[in-house]
Amino acid sequence: MLQISGAVPYCPLIFSVAVIFCVILWNNIDNLKRHLVQAPILNNHHYEEFQLSSVKSFSSYPTRLQFLLILAYLAINVAFVGIEVQPPHNRWDQLAAVVRDRLGVLATVNMIPLFLLAFRNNPLVYLLGIPFDTYILMHRWLGRIVAIEALGHTIAHLAQHGFAQTSLKLMISPSSPFVFWGFIATMSCLLLCALAWGPLRHAFYETFKQSHVCLSILSIYSLWSHLRIGKLPQLKIIYAIIALWAAEHISRTVRLIYVNARRPSANALVESLPGDACRLSVHLLPSWDIQPGQYTYLYIPFISFWESHPFSVAWTNETHYVSDKSGTQISFVVKAKTGMTRRLYERSVAAGGSFTTTCWLEGPYGCPRSLGSYGTVVLIAGGVGITQHLLQVKSLIHGYNNDTVATRKILLIWSIRHRKHREWVKCWADEISSLREGSDVFQILVYISQPPPLSGVPWSGFTGRPDLESLIANEQKYQIGTMVVSVCGPAQLSDSVRDAVRKLRGNNSIDLIECAFSW
């Protein structure tokens, strides 16, 4: 006779419980977003870094959901180390050996997701629709876990030998290569974490980036040497990591060659703009499809050969690069900070306002999200963050004119420090205004921290900083259909918008999209 597994009769019950659980979650989705998904663990700060003092900061705050995921991952690692660990006959040296081995295995295994989360071609970005900066945040925390496990592995090894001086000497002596390369791997992991400290990373980003790659290679090589000499089975994991890393870089190289070999010209026009910025324009074939919200990495070899930086695509236009051929011109606004962006701006100023240079593009990256299903769209930008929203506005107005989107209200709020910053996007804002065809579907409000207010432009200008909660609440009060708020700007601005949306959630349907380049 057919025997039914003992677990099968419980399947309907399990399914029913799962359905009830999903219904409860769906009915309380706003509360979950307000108190778990979008809520930081402390205060109202998420992107703004945790301040140790007036000049020192540590790291940005994860959300409560991210914190729970990190905590759960850490708890699993702790459980794997501590489960069924008992000192046989009070032999603490044997206990230290067991802990050492487990920590070493965990540190090695955790390197697989550690590397995957940092890849530009991370498939999870497109599969799950989770932004790249979230994976980078998890990458940082996973890196700290790996570094702690590597340090614990080293300390447990010393504890096994009673912290004898001879053990310390062997650890730093090439005469004992197995222990020596393990020590180098641990030090590389610790140094990677130390140099990734927020203030150092932001102040010396290009130096951080190159040192991060070099130290990552050193850590992999030293770990490979450590495992190879010890003939340990975890060596296969290192080969898997090397294969993944090589595949990712090969795919990026192929993508870079494919995109740029088909361009009508490898040159880019760089024009200086008021307010320490420049506009960079390149020509592409029409087949290169750019969606709102996407970004590309730019390589400018004559400014900085080895470096590439991500920039939002601010605008696209059909153009003619040869008399009988059409193409697409895409433009970026680059704010001069340090390193490559500063050198690019200074070169454009020295050249009399504009110059042409070789520029290679890698991309586009980012998971585009259409906002056409929302009746009310509120876009908030700070400074150069305006580039994230311009194509979205253009697309929505085109959809409104052709009656292909549900959007009926678009409000763009732009906060800038100086009046001259409006020149960054004035030509595109004028073009957007001409697309409205007399309708009132689109409105832009510009807030300037320093007077005087705007004059002679088709925008509403105000002096001071926007009261974001009041502005969003007013739009929610008169919203049409579902409402979305999208923000791109400095950390303080993003956190203020997040806090305002959380407070207003529950009155009417409202979603939040955060566009951050926090890496």
Short mmCIF file of C-alpha atoms in Angstrom, two decimals:
data_model
loop_
_atom_site.label_atom_id
_atom_site.label_comp_id
_atom_site.label_asym_id
_atom_site.label_seq_id
_atom_site.Cartn_x
_atom_site.Cartn_y
_atom_site.Cartn_z
CA MET A 1 0.00 0.00 0.00
CA LEU A 2 1.03 3.60 -0.57
CA GLN A 3 2.56 4.98 2.58
CA ILE A 4 2.00 8.65 3.33
CA SER A 5 4.88 10.49 4.95
CA GLY A 6 4.19 11.61 8.50
CA ALA A 7 4.78 15.25 7.54
CA VAL A 8 2.34 15.28 4.60
CA PRO A 9 -0.91 15.53 6.66
CA TYR A 10 0.42 18.70 8.24
CA CYS A 11 1.01 20.43 4.89
CA PRO A 12 -2.52 21.96 4.70
CA LEU A 13 -2.12 23.27 8.24
CA ILE A 14 1.30 24.74 7.46
CA PHE A 15 -0.08 26.29 4.27
CA SER A 16 -3.06 27.78 6.14
CA VAL A 17 -0.81 29.29 8.80
CA ALA A 18 1.42 30.74 6.07
CA VAL A 19 -1.58 32.29 4.29
CA ILE A 20 -2.90 33.81 7.54
CA PHE A 21 0.57 35.16 8.31
CA CYS A 22 0.80 36.74 4.84
CA VAL A 23 -2.66 38.32 5.23
CA ILE A 24 -1.68 39.78 8.59
CA LEU A 25 1.51 41.17 7.08
CA TRP A 26 -0.39 42.64 4.12
CA ASN A 27 -2.96 44.32 6.36
CA ASN A 28 -0.20 45.81 8.47
CA ILE A 29 2.22 46.65 5.68
CA ASP A 30 2.19 50.37 6.49
CA ASN A 31 3.02 49.71 10.14
CA LEU A 32 5.79 47.31 9.12
CA LYS A 33 7.31 49.89 6.80
CA ARG A 34 6.95 52.62 9.40
CA HIS A 35 8.38 50.75 12.38
CA LEU A 36 10.65 48.14 10.80
CA VAL A 37 11.59 48.55 7.14
CA GLN A 38 12.18 52.32 7.08
CA ALA A 39 12.90 53.03 10.75
CA PRO A 40 16.56 53.50 11.78
CA ILE A 41 17.65 51.75 14.96
CA LEU A 42 18.41 55.05 16.73
CA ASN A 43 17.00 58.56 16.41
CA ASN A 44 15.99 59.52 12.87
CA HIS A 45 19.39 58.96 11.26
CA HIS A 46 20.05 56.34 8.61
CA TYR A 47 22.44 57.78 6.02
CA GLU A 48 23.86 60.39 8.39
CA GLU A 49 26.83 58.86 10.17
CA PHE A 50 27.02 58.11 13.89
CA GLN A 51 29.01 60.93 15.51
CA LEU A 52 31.54 59.95 18.16
CA SER A 53 32.38 63.63 18.62
CA SER A 54 32.07 66.90 16.74
CA VAL A 55 34.81 65.80 14.33
CA LYS A 56 34.74 62.00 14.47
CA SER A 57 32.12 59.66 13.10
CA PHE A 58 31.87 55.89 12.93
CA SER A 59 29.32 54.60 10.46
CA SER A 60 25.79 55.14 9.18
CA TYR A 61 22.87 53.59 11.04
CA PRO A 62 21.20 50.54 9.51
CA THR A 63 17.43 50.37 9.54
CA ARG A 64 15.77 48.14 12.12
CA LEU A 65 15.16 45.45 9.51
CA GLN A 66 18.77 45.63 8.33
CA PHE A 67 19.95 45.53 11.94
CA LEU A 68 17.85 42.42 12.63
CA LEU A 69 19.28 40.72 9.53
CA ILE A 70 22.83 41.59 10.60
CA LEU A 71 22.10 40.41 14.15
CA ALA A 72 20.61 37.15 12.88
CA TYR A 73 23.61 36.51 10.65
CA LEU A 74 25.96 37.23 13.55
CA ALA A 75 23.94 34.95 15.85
CA ILE A 76 24.19 32.10 13.33
CA ASN A 77 27.96 32.54 13.21
CA VAL A 78 28.19 32.57 17.02
CA ALA A 79 26.05 29.41 17.17
CA PHE A 80 28.30 27.64 14.68
CA VAL A 81 31.30 28.46 16.86
CA GLY A 82 29.77 27.55 20.21
CA ILE A 83 27.50 24.60 19.50
CA GLU A 84 28.56 21.37 21.25
CA VAL A 85 31.89 22.79 22.34
CA GLN A 86 33.05 21.17 25.57
CA PRO A 87 36.61 21.03 26.85
CA PRO A 88 37.54 17.31 26.99
CA HIS A 89 38.94 16.49 30.43
CA ASN A 90 39.39 20.21 31.11
CA ARG A 91 41.91 20.49 28.27
CA TRP A 92 41.49 24.15 27.43
CA ASP A 93 44.17 23.95 24.77
CA GLN A 94 41.96 21.50 22.87
CA LEU A 95 38.97 23.79 23.33
CA ALA A 96 41.02 26.66 21.89
CA ALA A 97 41.96 24.45 18.93
CA VAL A 98 38.28 23.66 18.20
CA VAL A 99 37.28 27.34 18.42
CA ARG A 100 40.28 28.31 16.26
CA ASP A 101 39.33 25.85 13.53
CA ARG A 102 35.67 26.87 13.50
CA LEU A 103 36.45 30.59 13.37
CA GLY A 104 38.90 29.99 10.54
CA VAL A 105 36.35 28.05 8.52
CA LEU A 106 33.64 30.67 9.09
CA ALA A 107 35.92 33.56 8.14
CA THR A 108 36.79 31.77 4.89
CA VAL A 109 33.22 30.75 4.02
CA ASN A 110 31.88 34.26 4.75
CA MET A 111 34.24 35.67 2.14
CA ILE A 112 31.99 34.34 -0.62
CA PRO A 113 28.99 36.60 0.20
CA LEU A 114 31.45 39.33 1.22
CA PHE A 115 32.80 39.54 -2.32
CA LEU A 116 29.47 38.93 -4.05
CA LEU A 117 27.80 41.85 -2.26
CA ALA A 118 30.49 44.27 -3.52
CA PHE A 119 30.29 43.32 -7.20
CA ARG A 120 28.93 45.96 -9.57
CA ASN A 121 27.24 43.19 -11.57
CA ASN A 122 25.44 41.86 -8.52
CA PRO A 123 22.49 39.89 -9.96
CA LEU A 124 20.51 40.35 -6.74
CA VAL A 125 20.11 44.07 -7.54
CA TYR A 126 17.88 43.16 -10.50
CA LEU A 127 16.31 40.00 -9.08
CA LEU A 128 15.18 41.56 -5.79
CA GLY A 129 15.00 45.24 -6.77
CA ILE A 130 17.12 46.19 -3.74
CA PRO A 131 19.42 49.18 -4.41
CA PHE A 132 23.16 48.69 -4.63
CA ASP A 133 23.92 50.88 -1.60
CA THR A 134 22.00 48.42 0.62
CA TYR A 135 24.28 45.61 -0.51
CA ILE A 136 27.31 47.81 0.16
CA LEU A 137 26.04 48.44 3.70
CA MET A 138 25.70 44.69 4.25
CA HIS A 139 29.13 44.21 2.67
CA ARG A 140 30.67 46.52 5.28
CA TRP A 141 29.05 44.72 8.19
CA LEU A 142 29.93 41.32 6.78
CA GLY A 143 33.51 42.54 6.37
CA ARG A 144 33.58 43.43 10.06
CA ILE A 145 32.30 39.97 10.95
CA VAL A 146 35.01 38.34 8.81
CA ALA A 147 37.70 40.54 10.40
CA ILE A 148 36.50 39.67 13.92
CA GLU A 149 36.46 35.97 13.08
CA ALA A 150 39.96 36.17 11.59
CA LEU A 151 41.21 37.97 14.69
CA GLY A 152 39.50 35.40 16.92
CA HIS A 153 41.09 32.62 14.87
CA THR A 154 44.54 34.14 15.50
CA ILE A 155 43.93 34.72 19.22
CA ALA A 156 42.61 31.17 19.66
CA HIS A 157 45.77 29.84 18.02
CA LEU A 158 47.89 31.78 20.50
CA ALA A 159 45.67 30.63 23.37
CA GLN A 160 46.17 27.01 22.34
CA HIS A 161 49.90 27.50 22.94
CA GLY A 162 49.42 29.47 26.15
CA PHE A 163 50.35 32.78 24.49
CA ALA A 164 53.95 31.62 24.51
CA GLN A 165 56.52 34.06 23.20
CA THR A 166 57.77 31.47 20.71
CA SER A 167 54.28 31.33 19.15
CA LEU A 168 54.27 35.09 18.70
CA LYS A 169 57.71 34.99 17.09
CA LEU A 170 56.71 32.20 14.70
CA MET A 171 53.64 34.18 13.68
CA ILE A 172 55.70 37.06 12.33
CA SER A 173 58.54 34.94 10.97
CA PRO A 174 58.60 33.67 7.35
CA SER A 175 60.49 30.62 8.64
CA SER A 176 57.08 29.18 9.59
CA PRO A 177 55.12 29.98 6.40
CA PHE A 178 51.86 28.30 7.44
CA VAL A 179 51.42 30.48 10.53
CA PHE A 180 53.05 33.52 8.91
CA TRP A 181 50.65 33.67 5.95
CA GLY A 182 47.69 33.16 8.26
CA PHE A 183 48.86 36.13 10.31
CA ILE A 184 49.24 38.25 7.14
CA ALA A 185 45.68 37.32 6.10
CA THR A 186 44.34 38.40 9.50
CA MET A 187 46.24 41.69 9.44
CA SER A 188 44.99 42.38 5.90
CA CYS A 189 41.37 41.91 7.00
CA LEU A 190 41.83 44.19 10.01
CA LEU A 191 43.54 46.86 7.89
CA LEU A 192 40.75 46.66 5.32
CA CYS A 193 38.21 47.45 8.05
CA ALA A 194 40.32 50.24 9.53
CA LEU A 195 40.83 52.02 6.19
CA ALA A 196 37.11 51.69 5.38
CA TRP A 197 36.26 53.96 8.34
CA GLY A 198 33.74 56.55 7.14
CA PRO A 199 35.75 59.78 7.54
CA LEU A 200 38.82 58.25 5.88
CA ARG A 201 36.76 56.75 3.08
CA HIS A 202 35.01 60.03 2.29
CA ALA A 203 38.10 62.24 2.64
CA PHE A 204 40.39 60.03 0.56
CA TYR A 205 37.95 58.00 -1.52
CA GLU A 206 40.26 57.31 -4.45
CA THR A 207 43.12 56.27 -2.15
CA PHE A 208 40.69 54.10 -0.19
CA LYS A 209 39.45 52.46 -3.36
CA GLN A 210 42.90 51.50 -4.64
CA SER A 211 44.15 50.38 -1.23
CA HIS A 212 40.96 48.33 -0.73
CA VAL A 213 41.61 46.41 -3.94
CA CYS A 214 45.31 45.87 -3.14
CA LEU A 215 44.61 44.70 0.41
CA SER A 216 41.82 42.41 -0.83
CA ILE A 217 44.26 40.78 -3.24
CA LEU A 218 46.82 40.46 -0.43
CA SER A 219 44.27 38.87 1.90
CA ILE A 220 43.20 36.33 -0.74
CA TYR A 221 46.78 35.48 -1.67
CA SER A 222 47.92 35.10 1.93
CA LEU A 223 44.85 33.01 2.80
CA TRP A 224 45.46 30.84 -0.28
CA SER A 225 49.09 30.33 0.82
CA HIS A 226 47.97 29.53 4.38
CA LEU A 227 45.45 26.91 3.24
CA ARG A 228 47.69 25.44 0.53
CA ILE A 229 50.62 24.90 2.90
CA GLY A 230 48.31 23.37 5.50
CA LYS A 231 46.59 21.24 2.81
CA LEU A 232 43.21 22.30 4.20
CA PRO A 233 39.92 21.52 2.40
CA GLN A 234 38.82 25.18 2.52
CA LEU A 235 41.25 25.85 -0.34
CA LYS A 236 38.36 25.13 -2.73
CA ILE A 237 36.52 28.14 -1.33
CA ILE A 238 39.42 30.41 -2.26
CA TYR A 239 39.40 29.04 -5.81
CA ALA A 240 35.66 29.76 -5.97
CA ILE A 241 36.20 33.35 -4.78
CA ILE A 242 39.00 33.88 -7.32
CA ALA A 243 36.78 32.48 -10.08
CA LEU A 244 33.88 34.76 -9.13
CA TRP A 245 36.11 37.81 -8.89
CA ALA A 246 37.74 37.04 -12.25
CA ALA A 247 34.36 36.45 -13.91
CA GLU A 248 33.01 39.75 -12.58
CA HIS A 249 36.00 41.75 -13.82
CA ILE A 250 36.01 39.98 -17.19
CA SER A 251 32.30 40.74 -17.65
CA ARG A 252 32.92 44.39 -16.77
CA THR A 253 35.80 44.57 -19.25
CA VAL A 254 33.73 42.98 -22.02
CA ARG A 255 30.88 45.36 -21.27
CA LEU A 256 33.26 48.34 -21.32
CA ILE A 257 34.71 47.33 -24.70
CA TYR A 258 31.31 46.50 -26.20
CA VAL A 259 29.72 49.82 -25.24
CA ASN A 260 32.63 52.07 -26.18
CA ALA A 261 33.68 50.29 -29.39
CA ARG A 262 30.22 51.02 -30.84
CA ARG A 263 30.23 54.70 -29.94
CA PRO A 264 30.56 57.23 -32.80
CA SER A 265 33.33 58.95 -30.85
CA ALA A 266 35.33 58.15 -27.73
CA ASN A 267 35.47 61.83 -26.81
CA ALA A 268 33.38 63.74 -24.31
CA LEU A 269 32.68 67.45 -24.14
CA VAL A 270 33.40 68.89 -20.69
CA GLU A 271 31.97 72.34 -19.88
CA SER A 272 32.59 74.24 -16.65
CA LEU A 273 29.51 75.42 -14.75
CA PRO A 274 29.08 77.97 -11.96
CA GLY A 275 29.36 76.60 -8.45
CA ASP A 276 32.35 74.27 -8.90
CA ALA A 277 30.72 71.85 -11.30
CA CYS A 278 30.99 70.77 -14.90
CA ARG A 279 28.71 69.19 -17.48
CA LEU A 280 30.02 66.16 -19.36
CA SER A 281 28.31 65.08 -22.59
CA VAL A 282 28.98 61.97 -24.69
CA HIS A 283 27.43 60.51 -27.85
CA LEU A 284 26.10 56.97 -28.08
CA LEU A 285 24.22 54.87 -30.60
CA PRO A 286 20.40 54.98 -30.36
CA SER A 287 20.36 51.34 -29.22
CA TRP A 288 21.90 52.33 -25.88
CA ASP A 289 18.74 52.52 -23.80
CA ILE A 290 18.90 54.67 -20.66
CA GLN A 291 16.08 54.45 -18.12
CA PRO A 292 15.33 57.07 -15.44
CA GLY A 293 17.30 56.45 -12.28
CA GLN A 294 20.20 54.64 -13.91
CA TYR A 295 23.86 55.57 -13.59
CA THR A 296 27.14 54.75 -15.31
CA TYR A 297 30.77 54.59 -14.30
CA LEU A 298 33.00 57.05 -16.15
CA TYR A 299 36.66 56.45 -16.98
CA ILE A 300 38.58 59.58 -18.01
CA PRO A 301 42.12 58.29 -18.64
CA PHE A 302 43.80 61.65 -19.29
CA ILE A 303 42.49 62.93 -15.96
CA SER A 304 42.90 59.77 -13.90
CA PHE A 305 43.83 56.55 -15.69
CA TRP A 306 42.87 53.87 -13.16
CA GLU A 307 39.82 55.44 -11.56
CA SER A 308 36.13 55.19 -12.37
CA HIS A 309 33.29 56.98 -10.62
CA PRO A 310 29.50 56.49 -10.71
CA PHE A 311 27.36 59.35 -12.00
CA SER A 312 23.61 59.59 -12.54
CA VAL A 313 22.55 60.14 -16.13
CA ALA A 314 21.09 63.64 -15.92
CA TRP A 315 19.67 63.98 -19.42
CA THR A 316 19.37 62.27 -22.81
CA ASN A 317 18.69 63.85 -26.18
CA GLU A 318 18.48 62.57 -29.71
CA THR A 319 21.20 64.19 -31.77
CA HIS A 320 23.01 63.96 -35.11
CA TYR A 321 26.70 63.20 -34.90
CA VAL A 322 26.98 62.72 -38.71
CA SER A 323 24.76 64.41 -41.25
CA ASP A 324 22.77 61.26 -42.02
CA LYS A 325 23.05 59.36 -38.75
CA SER A 326 21.27 59.89 -35.47
CA GLY A 327 22.39 58.98 -32.00
CA THR A 328 21.83 59.71 -28.36
CA GLN A 329 23.63 62.35 -26.35
CA ILE A 330 23.73 61.70 -22.63
CA SER A 331 24.84 64.29 -20.12
CA PHE A 332 26.14 64.24 -16.56
CA VAL A 333 26.64 66.96 -13.97
CA VAL A 334 29.86 66.44 -12.03
CA LYS A 335 30.27 68.33 -8.75
CA ALA A 336 33.93 69.06 -8.04
CA LYS A 337 35.04 67.58 -4.73
CA THR A 338 38.50 66.05 -4.53
CA GLY A 339 40.64 63.90 -6.77
CA MET A 340 39.34 63.19 -10.27
CA THR A 341 36.26 65.44 -10.10
CA ARG A 342 38.34 68.40 -8.89
CA ARG A 343 40.98 67.88 -11.59
CA LEU A 344 38.27 67.61 -14.25
CA TYR A 345 36.70 70.90 -13.18
CA GLU A 346 40.03 72.74 -12.95
CA ARG A 347 41.00 71.49 -16.41
CA SER A 348 37.76 72.83 -17.90
CA VAL A 349 38.27 76.23 -16.26
CA ALA A 350 41.89 76.39 -17.43
CA ALA A 351 40.78 75.53 -20.98
CA GLY A 352 38.52 78.58 -21.08
CA GLY A 353 35.28 76.91 -20.10
CA SER A 354 35.24 73.72 -22.17
CA PHE A 355 37.44 71.01 -23.65
CA THR A 356 37.15 67.55 -25.14
CA THR A 357 38.77 64.45 -23.71
CA THR A 358 38.62 60.69 -24.00
CA CYS A 359 35.87 59.18 -21.85
CA TRP A 360 34.80 55.56 -21.51
CA LEU A 361 31.47 54.48 -20.09
CA GLU A 362 30.65 51.34 -18.13
CA GLY A 363 27.00 50.63 -17.64
CA PRO A 364 24.25 51.47 -17.35
CA TYR A 365 23.75 50.20 -13.82
CA GLY A 366 20.90 50.49 -11.37
CA CYS A 367 17.48 48.94 -11.28
CA PRO A 368 15.13 51.45 -12.95
CA ARG A 369 11.75 51.86 -11.35
CA SER A 370 8.86 53.38 -13.23
CA LEU A 371 6.77 55.85 -11.25
CA GLY A 372 4.01 55.98 -13.84
CA SER A 373 1.66 53.88 -11.70
CA TYR A 374 1.51 56.58 -9.00
CA GLY A 375 -1.04 59.36 -9.24
CA THR A 376 1.06 61.78 -7.18
CA VAL A 377 4.85 61.91 -7.47
CA VAL A 378 7.01 64.02 -5.15
CA LEU A 379 10.69 64.23 -6.08
CA ILE A 380 13.10 65.80 -3.59
CA ALA A 381 16.73 66.62 -4.37
CA GLY A 382 19.63 68.28 -2.65
CA GLY A 383 22.45 69.80 -4.69
CA VAL A 384 23.67 67.61 -7.53
CA GLY A 385 21.07 64.99 -6.53
CA ILE A 386 18.75 66.78 -8.98
CA THR A 387 20.33 64.68 -11.75
CA GLN A 388 18.60 61.58 -10.38
CA HIS A 389 15.14 63.07 -11.01
CA LEU A 390 15.28 64.98 -14.30
CA LEU A 391 14.83 61.99 -16.61
CA GLN A 392 12.05 60.73 -14.36
CA VAL A 393 10.20 64.05 -14.75
CA LYS A 394 10.74 64.02 -18.50
CA SER A 395 9.42 60.46 -18.78
CA LEU A 396 6.37 61.15 -16.62
CA ILE A 397 5.39 64.30 -18.53
CA HIS A 398 5.74 62.45 -21.85
CA GLY A 399 3.54 59.71 -20.41
CA TYR A 400 1.01 62.26 -19.18
CA ASN A 401 0.84 63.96 -22.59
CA ASN A 402 0.34 60.58 -24.29
CA ASP A 403 -2.03 59.32 -21.58
CA THR A 404 0.15 56.27 -20.85
CA VAL A 405 0.74 56.86 -17.12
CA ALA A 406 -1.52 57.29 -14.11
CA THR A 407 0.47 60.28 -12.84
CA ARG A 408 -1.52 63.49 -12.49
CA LYS A 409 0.66 65.53 -10.12
CA ILE A 410 4.45 65.92 -10.15
CA LEU A 411 6.21 68.09 -7.59
CA LEU A 412 9.98 68.55 -7.72
CA ILE A 413 11.60 70.15 -4.65
CA TRP A 414 15.23 71.19 -5.09
CA SER A 415 17.37 72.52 -2.25
CA ILE A 416 20.59 74.29 -3.24
CA ARG A 417 23.12 76.48 -1.45
CA HIS A 418 23.70 79.19 -4.04
CA ARG A 419 21.61 80.83 -6.73
CA LYS A 420 24.21 80.02 -9.37
CA HIS A 421 23.65 76.29 -8.87
CA ARG A 422 20.46 76.58 -10.92
CA GLU A 423 22.66 76.92 -14.00
CA TRP A 424 23.57 73.25 -13.66
CA VAL A 425 20.21 72.18 -15.07
CA LYS A 426 18.57 75.40 -16.31
CA CYS A 427 18.53 74.37 -19.99
CA TRP A 428 16.92 71.02 -19.15
CA ALA A 429 14.42 72.59 -16.73
CA ASP A 430 13.38 75.00 -19.47
CA GLU A 431 12.89 72.06 -21.83
CA ILE A 432 10.78 70.28 -19.22
CA SER A 433 8.65 73.42 -18.81
CA SER A 434 8.04 73.50 -22.57
CA LEU A 435 6.87 69.87 -22.49
CA ARG A 436 3.96 70.66 -20.17
CA GLU A 437 1.86 72.01 -23.06
CA GLY A 438 0.02 74.40 -20.77
CA SER A 439 -0.95 71.78 -18.18
CA ASP A 440 -0.31 72.16 -14.46
CA VAL A 441 0.81 68.55 -13.97
CA PHE A 442 4.36 69.63 -13.04
CA GLN A 443 5.63 72.11 -10.48
CA ILE A 444 9.17 72.79 -9.31
CA LEU A 445 10.09 74.55 -6.06
CA VAL A 446 13.68 75.72 -5.58
CA TYR A 447 14.96 76.55 -2.09
CA ILE A 448 18.20 78.50 -1.81
CA SER A 449 20.08 78.55 1.47
CA GLN A 450 21.75 81.85 0.66
CA PRO A 451 19.84 84.85 -0.78
CA PRO A 452 18.88 86.38 -3.16
CA PRO A 453 15.94 84.24 -4.40
CA LEU A 454 15.49 83.29 -8.01
CA SER A 455 14.19 85.76 -10.55
CA GLY A 456 13.53 85.65 -14.23
CA VAL A 457 13.18 81.85 -14.40
CA PRO A 458 10.07 79.66 -14.73
CA TRP A 459 10.49 78.22 -11.24
CA SER A 460 9.10 79.09 -7.83
CA GLY A 461 12.08 80.23 -5.74
CA PHE A 462 12.34 80.56 -1.96
CA THR A 463 15.07 81.56 0.44
CA GLY A 464 16.00 79.12 3.19
CA ARG A 465 15.51 75.42 3.63
CA PRO A 466 12.28 73.61 2.78
CA ASP A 467 9.91 72.44 5.49
CA LEU A 468 9.78 68.95 4.06
CA GLU A 469 7.20 67.52 6.44
CA SER A 470 4.74 70.34 5.69
CA LEU A 471 5.31 70.12 1.94
CA ILE A 472 4.83 66.35 1.85
CA ALA A 473 1.80 66.56 4.17
CA ASN A 474 0.22 69.17 1.90
CA GLU A 475 0.71 66.96 -1.15
CA GLN A 476 -0.69 64.01 0.74
CA LYS A 477 -3.74 66.03 1.75
CA TYR A 478 -4.62 66.67 -1.90
CA GLN A 479 -3.05 63.59 -3.43
CA ILE A 480 -4.50 61.89 -6.47
CA GLY A 481 -4.29 58.11 -6.39
CA THR A 482 -1.32 56.50 -4.70
CA MET A 483 1.62 58.70 -3.77
CA VAL A 484 5.38 58.19 -3.90
CA VAL A 485 8.19 60.30 -2.49
CA SER A 486 11.64 59.87 -4.03
CA VAL A 487 14.70 61.57 -2.54
CA CYS A 488 18.31 61.95 -3.64
CA GLY A 489 20.69 64.23 -1.79
CA PRO A 490 22.89 64.65 1.26
CA ALA A 491 22.48 62.29 4.20
CA GLN A 492 20.69 64.85 6.38
CA LEU A 493 18.15 65.61 3.64
CA SER A 494 17.45 61.91 3.00
CA ASP A 495 16.97 61.24 6.70
CA SER A 496 14.59 64.22 7.04
CA VAL A 497 12.45 62.96 4.15
CA ARG A 498 12.45 59.43 5.57
CA ASP A 499 11.31 60.73 8.96
CA ALA A 500 8.55 62.85 7.40
CA VAL A 501 7.22 59.95 5.32
CA ARG A 502 7.25 57.64 8.35
CA LYS A 503 5.19 60.14 10.36
CA LEU A 504 2.65 60.58 7.56
CA ARG A 505 2.37 56.91 6.68
CA GLY A 506 -1.05 55.48 7.46
CA ASN A 507 -3.13 58.53 6.54
CA ASN A 508 -3.11 57.62 2.86
CA SER A 509 -1.05 55.29 0.72
CA ILE A 510 2.49 56.66 0.40
CA ASP A 511 5.72 54.97 -0.69
CA LEU A 512 9.33 56.05 -0.24
CA ILE A 513 12.22 55.58 -2.67
CA GLU A 514 15.71 56.57 -1.58
CA CYS A 515 18.46 57.08 -4.12
CA ALA A 516 21.81 57.10 -2.35
CA PHE A 517 25.40 56.82 -3.55
CA SER A 518 26.70 56.04 -0.09
CA TRP A 519 29.57 53.89 -1.24
#
